[in-house]
């Protein structure tokens, strides 16, 4: 059995509107690049519309399409992970969004850079067609993450990337539970390079990422790749101890050296108690966050559950 050289991975969640354009553009691309062999791994992330049906009809007619049906909605990052786990591309794997915001045609440019010896070619968004709030939030977030994380953070890059077989094999071995793939990709190392592009608007339909989901993703980026929050608490604790000690010494000196009666300071006392109750709550929360991560990781549940697949025009359970 000959495996394809290149796999495209496309996670799909309620993308019936853009499905036909997606297939059309992928087919055109695969027909043009006739010197490579391809497969398209479409991952249905528990869609509630007709996406699964469209995927099935398409894959039963075209052996280049390899479909994965997850047992429910697991979210974009896990859908991508599921795709990575079954992709057969012997040379490289390219992750793209199903709404065509990651133009598949850029494959040829990515592949050139891959051939020059890069194990990872990731896309960097030059322009975003998004509302000002999202633009600002993204801009600020990536710069914050770069400052505080323990890995090299690629500014303004998402999951749109071409990965070598070697990198995919490593990613598949990582058991990390709350997945932040763009972080893991950077963590893996090897020779990596970026490719700048203007991110277009989605082809059809609406974003499947709610603000809550984006927040969770951003959160995972920070807590999975940075020990900054914990270090911050420790430093704050040390600073507090130093300040209160100095205040204590100051009061003693005032009382016994300068014989000033010490009675004032009720407001200060109250203020300090309230302030540090807050600080303690935040600190507990931050520690709790790491404990929670250990909790979920230790359970060792599978990251996603595959219901069935369509490979070579056949349904496999
Ligand atoms: N997606 C998914 N599962 C989800 C949410 C999104 O598989 O729970 C897919 C979605 O179908 C799309 C890609 O992930 O192909 C990116 O999602 P979207 O375009 O909604 O995100 P945005 O581009 O707005 O950040
Ligand atoms: Mg999108």
CSV table of C-alpha atoms and ligand atoms in Angstrom, one decimal:
chain,number,residue,atom,x,y,z
A,1,UNK,CA,0.0,0.0,0.0
A,2,UNK,CA,1.5,3.3,-1.1
A,3,UNK,CA,1.1,6.1,1.3
A,4,UNK,CA,0.7,9.7,0.1
A,5,UNK,CA,3.5,12.1,0.5
A,6,UNK,CA,1.5,15.0,1.8
A,7,UNK,CA,-1.5,15.1,4.1
A,8,UNK,CA,-3.8,18.1,4.5
A,9,UNK,CA,-5.6,18.2,7.8
A,10,UNK,CA,-8.9,20.0,7.9
A,11,UNK,CA,-10.9,20.1,11.2
A,12,UNK,CA,-14.6,20.8,10.5
A,13,UNK,CA,-17.3,21.9,12.8
A,14,UNK,CA,-20.6,23.0,11.2
A,15,UNK,CA,-19.0,24.0,8.0
A,16,UNK,CA,-21.6,22.9,5.5
A,17,UNK,CA,-21.7,26.4,3.8
A,18,UNK,CA,-18.0,26.4,2.9
A,19,UNK,CA,-17.7,22.7,2.2
A,20,UNK,CA,-18.1,22.6,-1.5
A,21,UNK,CA,-15.7,25.6,-2.1
A,22,UNK,CA,-13.2,23.8,0.2
A,23,UNK,CA,-13.3,20.6,-1.8
A,24,UNK,CA,-13.2,22.5,-5.1
A,25,UNK,CA,-10.1,24.4,-4.1
A,26,UNK,CA,-8.4,21.4,-2.6
A,27,UNK,CA,-9.1,19.3,-5.7
A,28,UNK,CA,-7.8,22.0,-8.0
A,29,UNK,CA,-4.6,22.3,-5.9
A,30,UNK,CA,-4.0,18.6,-5.9
A,31,UNK,CA,-4.6,18.4,-9.6
A,32,UNK,CA,-2.1,21.2,-10.2
A,33,UNK,CA,0.6,19.7,-8.0
A,34,UNK,CA,0.8,16.5,-9.9
A,35,UNK,CA,4.4,15.7,-8.8
A,36,UNK,CA,3.3,15.0,-5.3
A,37,UNK,CA,0.7,12.5,-4.0
A,38,UNK,CA,-1.9,13.8,-1.5
A,39,UNK,CA,-4.5,12.8,1.0
A,40,UNK,CA,-6.9,15.2,2.7
A,41,UNK,CA,-7.7,14.2,6.3
A,42,UNK,CA,-11.1,15.8,7.2
A,43,UNK,CA,-12.0,15.7,10.8
A,44,UNK,CA,-15.6,16.1,11.7
A,45,UNK,CA,-15.6,17.5,15.2
A,46,UNK,CA,-19.1,16.5,16.1
A,47,UNK,CA,-20.9,18.9,13.7
A,48,UNK,CA,-24.6,19.3,14.1
A,49,UNK,CA,-25.3,20.3,10.5
A,50,UNK,CA,-24.8,18.4,7.3
A,51,UNK,CA,-21.0,18.5,7.4
A,52,UNK,CA,-20.6,14.8,8.2
A,53,UNK,CA,-22.9,13.7,5.5
A,54,UNK,CA,-21.1,15.9,2.9
A,55,UNK,CA,-17.8,14.5,4.0
A,56,UNK,CA,-19.0,11.0,3.7
A,57,UNK,CA,-20.4,11.4,0.2
A,58,UNK,CA,-17.3,13.1,-1.0
A,59,UNK,CA,-14.9,10.5,0.6
A,60,UNK,CA,-16.8,7.5,-0.7
A,61,UNK,CA,-16.3,8.9,-4.2
A,62,UNK,CA,-12.7,10.1,-4.0
A,63,UNK,CA,-10.0,8.0,-2.5
A,64,UNK,CA,-7.8,11.0,-1.8
A,65,UNK,CA,-10.1,12.0,1.1
A,66,UNK,CA,-9.6,10.3,4.4
A,67,UNK,CA,-12.4,11.1,6.9
A,68,UNK,CA,-12.3,11.0,10.7
A,69,UNK,CA,-15.6,11.2,12.6
A,70,UNK,CA,-15.1,12.1,16.3
A,71,UNK,CA,-17.7,10.9,18.8
A,72,UNK,CA,-18.6,14.4,19.8
A,73,UNK,CA,-17.3,18.0,19.7
A,74,UNK,CA,-13.9,18.0,21.2
A,75,UNK,CA,-12.8,21.4,20.0
A,76,UNK,CA,-10.4,22.7,17.3
A,77,UNK,CA,-7.1,21.7,19.0
A,78,UNK,CA,-8.2,18.1,19.6
A,79,UNK,CA,-9.7,17.8,16.2
A,80,UNK,CA,-6.4,18.8,14.7
A,81,UNK,CA,-4.6,16.4,17.1
A,82,UNK,CA,-6.9,13.6,15.9
A,83,UNK,CA,-6.1,14.5,12.3
A,84,UNK,CA,-2.4,14.4,13.1
A,85,UNK,CA,-2.7,11.0,14.7
A,86,UNK,CA,-4.1,9.3,11.6
A,87,UNK,CA,-2.4,11.4,8.8
A,88,UNK,CA,-0.3,9.1,6.6
A,89,UNK,CA,1.7,11.7,4.7
A,90,UNK,CA,5.2,10.3,4.5
A,91,UNK,CA,6.9,13.6,3.9
A,92,UNK,CA,4.8,16.4,5.5
A,93,UNK,CA,1.5,17.3,6.9
A,94,UNK,CA,-0.2,20.7,6.4
A,95,UNK,CA,-2.9,21.9,8.9
A,96,UNK,CA,-5.5,24.2,7.4
A,97,UNK,CA,-8.9,25.6,8.6
A,98,UNK,CA,-12.0,24.4,6.9
A,99,UNK,CA,-13.3,28.0,6.4
A,100,UNK,CA,-10.5,28.8,3.9
A,101,UNK,CA,-9.0,31.5,6.0
A,102,UNK,CA,-5.8,29.5,5.5
A,103,UNK,CA,-5.6,29.4,1.7
A,104,UNK,CA,-4.6,25.9,0.8
A,105,UNK,CA,-2.9,27.2,-2.4
A,106,UNK,CA,-0.1,28.5,-0.2
A,107,UNK,CA,1.0,24.9,0.0
A,108,UNK,CA,3.4,25.3,-2.9
A,109,UNK,CA,5.2,28.2,-1.1
A,110,UNK,CA,5.3,26.2,2.1
A,111,UNK,CA,6.6,23.1,0.4
A,112,UNK,CA,9.4,25.1,-1.2
A,113,UNK,CA,10.6,26.2,2.2
A,114,UNK,CA,10.2,22.7,3.5
A,115,UNK,CA,12.4,21.4,0.7
A,116,UNK,CA,15.0,23.9,1.8
A,117,UNK,CA,15.4,22.0,5.0
A,118,UNK,CA,12.8,23.5,7.3
A,119,UNK,CA,11.0,20.9,9.5
A,120,UNK,CA,8.3,23.4,10.3
A,121,UNK,CA,7.0,26.2,8.1
A,122,UNK,CA,4.3,28.2,10.0
A,123,UNK,CA,2.2,31.0,8.6
A,124,UNK,CA,2.3,34.5,10.2
A,125,UNK,CA,-0.7,36.8,9.7
A,126,UNK,CA,0.3,40.1,8.3
A,127,UNK,CA,-3.2,41.4,8.2
A,128,UNK,CA,-6.3,40.3,10.0
A,129,UNK,CA,-9.8,40.9,8.7
A,130,UNK,CA,-11.3,40.9,12.1
A,131,UNK,CA,-13.0,43.5,14.3
A,132,UNK,CA,-10.8,46.0,16.2
A,133,UNK,CA,-11.4,44.3,19.5
A,134,UNK,CA,-10.2,40.9,18.4
A,135,UNK,CA,-7.2,42.4,16.5
A,136,UNK,CA,-6.2,44.3,19.6
A,137,UNK,CA,-6.7,41.3,21.9
A,138,UNK,CA,-4.6,39.0,19.6
A,139,UNK,CA,-1.9,41.6,19.2
A,140,UNK,CA,-1.6,42.1,23.0
A,141,UNK,CA,-1.9,38.5,23.9
A,142,UNK,CA,0.9,37.2,21.6
A,143,UNK,CA,3.3,39.8,22.9
A,144,UNK,CA,2.4,39.0,26.5
A,145,UNK,CA,2.9,35.3,25.9
A,146,UNK,CA,6.2,36.0,24.3
A,147,UNK,CA,7.3,37.9,27.3
A,148,UNK,CA,6.4,35.4,30.0
A,149,UNK,CA,6.6,32.0,28.3
A,150,UNK,CA,9.4,29.5,28.6
A,151,UNK,CA,9.4,28.7,24.8
A,152,UNK,CA,10.0,30.7,21.7
A,153,UNK,CA,6.6,32.1,20.8
A,154,UNK,CA,5.9,32.8,17.1
A,155,UNK,CA,4.1,36.1,17.0
A,156,UNK,CA,0.8,36.2,15.2
A,157,UNK,CA,0.9,32.7,14.0
A,158,UNK,CA,-1.9,30.2,14.4
A,159,UNK,CA,-2.1,26.5,13.5
A,160,UNK,CA,-1.7,27.0,9.8
A,161,UNK,CA,1.6,25.3,9.2
A,162,UNK,CA,3.4,22.6,7.3
A,163,UNK,CA,5.1,20.0,9.5
A,164,UNK,CA,7.6,17.3,8.6
A,165,UNK,CA,6.8,13.7,9.3
A,166,UNK,CA,9.4,13.7,12.0
A,167,UNK,CA,7.7,16.7,13.8
A,168,UNK,CA,4.3,15.1,13.5
A,169,UNK,CA,5.5,11.8,15.0
A,170,UNK,CA,6.9,13.8,17.9
A,171,UNK,CA,3.7,15.8,18.4
A,172,UNK,CA,1.7,12.5,18.3
A,173,UNK,CA,3.8,11.2,21.2
A,174,UNK,CA,3.1,14.2,23.5
A,175,UNK,CA,0.4,13.2,26.0
A,176,UNK,CA,-0.3,16.8,27.0
A,177,UNK,CA,-3.9,17.1,27.9
A,178,UNK,CA,-5.0,20.8,27.4
A,179,UNK,CA,-3.4,21.1,24.0
A,180,UNK,CA,-2.0,24.3,22.6
A,181,UNK,CA,-0.6,23.0,19.4
A,182,UNK,CA,1.2,26.2,18.2
A,183,UNK,CA,3.1,26.1,21.5
A,184,UNK,CA,4.0,22.5,21.3
A,185,UNK,CA,5.0,23.0,17.7
A,186,UNK,CA,7.5,25.6,18.7
A,187,UNK,CA,8.6,23.6,21.7
A,188,UNK,CA,9.6,20.7,19.4
A,189,UNK,CA,12.4,22.7,17.9
A,190,UNK,CA,14.4,21.8,14.8
A,191,UNK,CA,14.8,24.3,12.0
A,192,UNK,CA,11.6,26.3,11.7
A,193,UNK,CA,10.7,29.2,9.5
A,194,UNK,CA,7.8,31.5,9.0
A,195,UNK,CA,5.8,32.6,6.0
A,196,UNK,CA,3.8,35.9,5.9
A,197,UNK,CA,0.4,36.1,4.5
A,198,UNK,CA,-2.8,38.2,4.6
A,199,UNK,CA,-5.5,36.3,6.3
A,200,UNK,CA,-8.7,36.5,4.3
A,201,UNK,CA,-12.2,36.4,5.8
A,202,UNK,CA,-13.9,33.1,6.2
A,203,UNK,CA,-15.5,31.7,3.0
A,204,UNK,CA,-18.9,31.3,4.5
A,205,UNK,CA,-20.7,30.9,7.8
A,206,UNK,CA,-19.7,32.3,11.1
A,207,UNK,CA,-16.7,31.7,13.4
A,208,UNK,CA,-17.0,28.5,15.4
A,209,UNK,CA,-14.7,29.9,18.1
A,210,UNK,CA,-16.8,31.8,20.7
A,211,UNK,CA,-15.0,34.4,22.8
A,212,UNK,CA,-15.1,31.9,25.7
A,213,UNK,CA,-13.2,29.3,23.7
A,214,UNK,CA,-10.7,31.9,22.5
A,215,UNK,CA,-10.2,32.9,26.2
A,216,UNK,CA,-9.6,29.2,27.1
A,217,UNK,CA,-7.1,28.8,24.3
A,218,UNK,CA,-5.2,31.9,25.4
A,219,UNK,CA,-5.3,30.7,29.0
A,220,UNK,CA,-3.9,27.3,28.0
A,221,UNK,CA,-1.1,29.1,26.1
A,222,UNK,CA,-0.1,30.9,29.3
A,223,UNK,CA,-0.5,28.2,31.9
A,224,UNK,CA,1.0,25.4,29.8
A,225,UNK,CA,4.1,27.2,28.7
A,226,UNK,CA,4.9,29.6,31.5
A,227,UNK,CA,5.7,29.4,35.1
A,228,UNK,CA,5.4,33.1,35.3
A,229,UNK,CA,2.1,33.1,37.3
A,230,UNK,CA,3.6,31.0,40.1
A,231,UNK,CA,6.9,32.9,40.2
A,232,UNK,CA,4.9,36.1,40.4
A,233,UNK,CA,3.1,34.9,43.5
A,234,UNK,CA,6.4,33.9,45.2
A,235,UNK,CA,7.9,37.3,44.4
A,236,UNK,CA,4.8,39.1,45.6
A,237,UNK,CA,5.0,37.1,48.8
A,238,UNK,CA,8.6,38.0,49.4
A,239,UNK,CA,7.9,41.7,48.7
A,240,UNK,CA,5.0,41.6,51.1
A,241,UNK,CA,7.1,40.1,53.9
A,242,UNK,CA,9.9,42.7,53.3
A,243,UNK,CA,7.4,45.6,53.4
A,244,UNK,CA,5.7,44.4,56.6
A,245,UNK,CA,9.1,43.8,58.3
A,246,UNK,CA,10.3,47.3,57.4
A,247,UNK,CA,7.0,48.7,58.7
A,248,UNK,CA,7.5,46.7,61.9
A,249,UNK,CA,11.0,48.0,62.5
A,250,UNK,CA,9.9,51.5,61.7
A,251,UNK,CA,7.1,51.3,64.3
A,252,UNK,CA,9.5,49.9,67.0
A,253,UNK,CA,12.0,52.6,66.3
A,254,UNK,CA,9.3,55.3,66.5
A,255,UNK,CA,8.0,54.0,69.8
A,256,UNK,CA,11.2,53.3,71.7
A,257,UNK,CA,13.8,55.6,70.1
A,258,UNK,CA,11.7,58.7,69.5
A,259,UNK,CA,9.0,57.9,72.1
A,260,UNK,CA,6.1,58.6,69.8
A,261,UNK,CA,2.9,56.9,71.0
A,262,UNK,CA,1.7,54.4,68.4
A,263,UNK,CA,-2.0,54.4,68.1
A,264,UNK,CA,-2.8,55.7,64.7
A,265,UNK,CA,-3.1,53.4,61.6
A,266,UNK,CA,-6.5,51.8,61.8
A,267,UNK,CA,-7.3,52.7,58.2
A,268,UNK,CA,-3.9,51.3,57.1
A,269,UNK,CA,-4.6,48.1,58.9
A,270,UNK,CA,-8.0,47.6,57.4
A,271,UNK,CA,-6.6,48.4,54.0
A,272,UNK,CA,-3.8,45.9,54.4
A,273,UNK,CA,-6.1,43.1,55.5
A,274,UNK,CA,-8.4,43.6,52.6
A,275,UNK,CA,-5.7,43.9,50.0
A,276,UNK,CA,-3.9,40.8,51.1
A,277,UNK,CA,-7.1,38.8,51.4
A,278,UNK,CA,-7.5,39.5,47.7
A,279,UNK,CA,-3.9,38.7,47.0
A,280,UNK,CA,-4.3,35.4,48.8
A,281,UNK,CA,-7.4,34.5,46.9
A,282,UNK,CA,-5.7,35.2,43.6
A,283,UNK,CA,-2.7,33.2,44.6
A,284,UNK,CA,-4.8,30.2,45.6
A,285,UNK,CA,-6.6,30.5,42.3
A,286,UNK,CA,-3.3,30.4,40.4
A,287,UNK,CA,-2.0,27.4,42.3
A,288,UNK,CA,-5.3,25.8,41.8
A,289,UNK,CA,-4.9,26.2,38.1
A,290,UNK,CA,-1.7,24.2,38.0
A,291,UNK,CA,-3.2,21.6,40.4
A,292,UNK,CA,-6.2,21.3,38.0
A,293,UNK,CA,-3.9,20.6,35.2
A,294,UNK,CA,-2.2,17.8,37.1
A,295,UNK,CA,-5.6,16.5,38.0
A,296,UNK,CA,-6.8,16.3,34.4
A,297,UNK,CA,-3.4,14.9,33.2
A,298,UNK,CA,-3.2,12.2,35.8
A,299,UNK,CA,-6.6,10.9,34.8
A,300,UNK,CA,-5.0,9.9,31.5
A,301,UNK,CA,-8.2,9.9,29.5
A,302,UNK,CA,-7.7,9.7,25.7
A,303,UNK,CA,-7.6,13.2,24.1
A,304,UNK,CA,-10.4,12.4,21.7
A,305,UNK,CA,-12.5,9.5,20.6
A,306,UNK,CA,-12.8,8.5,17.0
A,307,UNK,CA,-16.2,7.0,16.1
A,308,UNK,CA,-15.2,5.8,12.6
A,309,UNK,CA,-13.2,6.7,9.6
A,310,UNK,CA,-13.4,6.5,5.8
A,311,UNK,CA,-10.2,5.3,4.3
A,312,UNK,CA,-9.8,4.5,0.6
A,313,UNK,CA,-13.5,4.9,0.0
A,314,UNK,CA,-14.3,2.4,2.7
A,315,UNK,CA,-15.9,2.9,6.1
A,316,UNK,CA,-13.7,1.5,8.9
A,317,UNK,CA,-15.1,1.3,12.5
B,1,LIG,N1,-13.4,24.0,14.6
B,1,LIG,C1,-13.5,22.7,15.1
B,1,LIG,N2,-14.0,22.5,16.3
B,1,LIG,C2,-14.5,23.5,17.1
B,1,LIG,C3,-14.4,24.8,16.6
B,1,LIG,C4,-13.8,25.0,15.3
B,1,LIG,O1,-13.1,21.7,14.4
B,1,LIG,O2,-15.0,23.3,18.2
B,1,LIG,C5,-12.8,24.2,13.2
B,1,LIG,C6,-13.7,25.1,12.3
B,1,LIG,O3,-14.6,24.3,11.6
B,1,LIG,C7,-12.6,25.6,11.4
B,1,LIG,C8,-11.4,25.8,12.3
B,1,LIG,O4,-11.6,24.9,13.4
B,1,LIG,O5,-12.3,24.8,10.3
B,1,LIG,C9,-11.2,27.2,12.8
B,1,LIG,O6,-12.3,27.6,13.4
B,1,LIG,P1,-12.9,29.1,13.1
B,1,LIG,O7,-12.8,29.5,11.7
B,1,LIG,O8,-14.3,29.2,13.7
B,1,LIG,O9,-12.0,30.0,14.0
B,1,LIG,P2,-11.4,31.5,13.7
B,1,LIG,O10,-10.9,31.4,12.4
B,1,LIG,O11,-12.6,32.3,13.8
B,1,LIG,O12,-10.4,31.7,14.8
B,2,LIG,MG1,-11.8,30.9,10.7
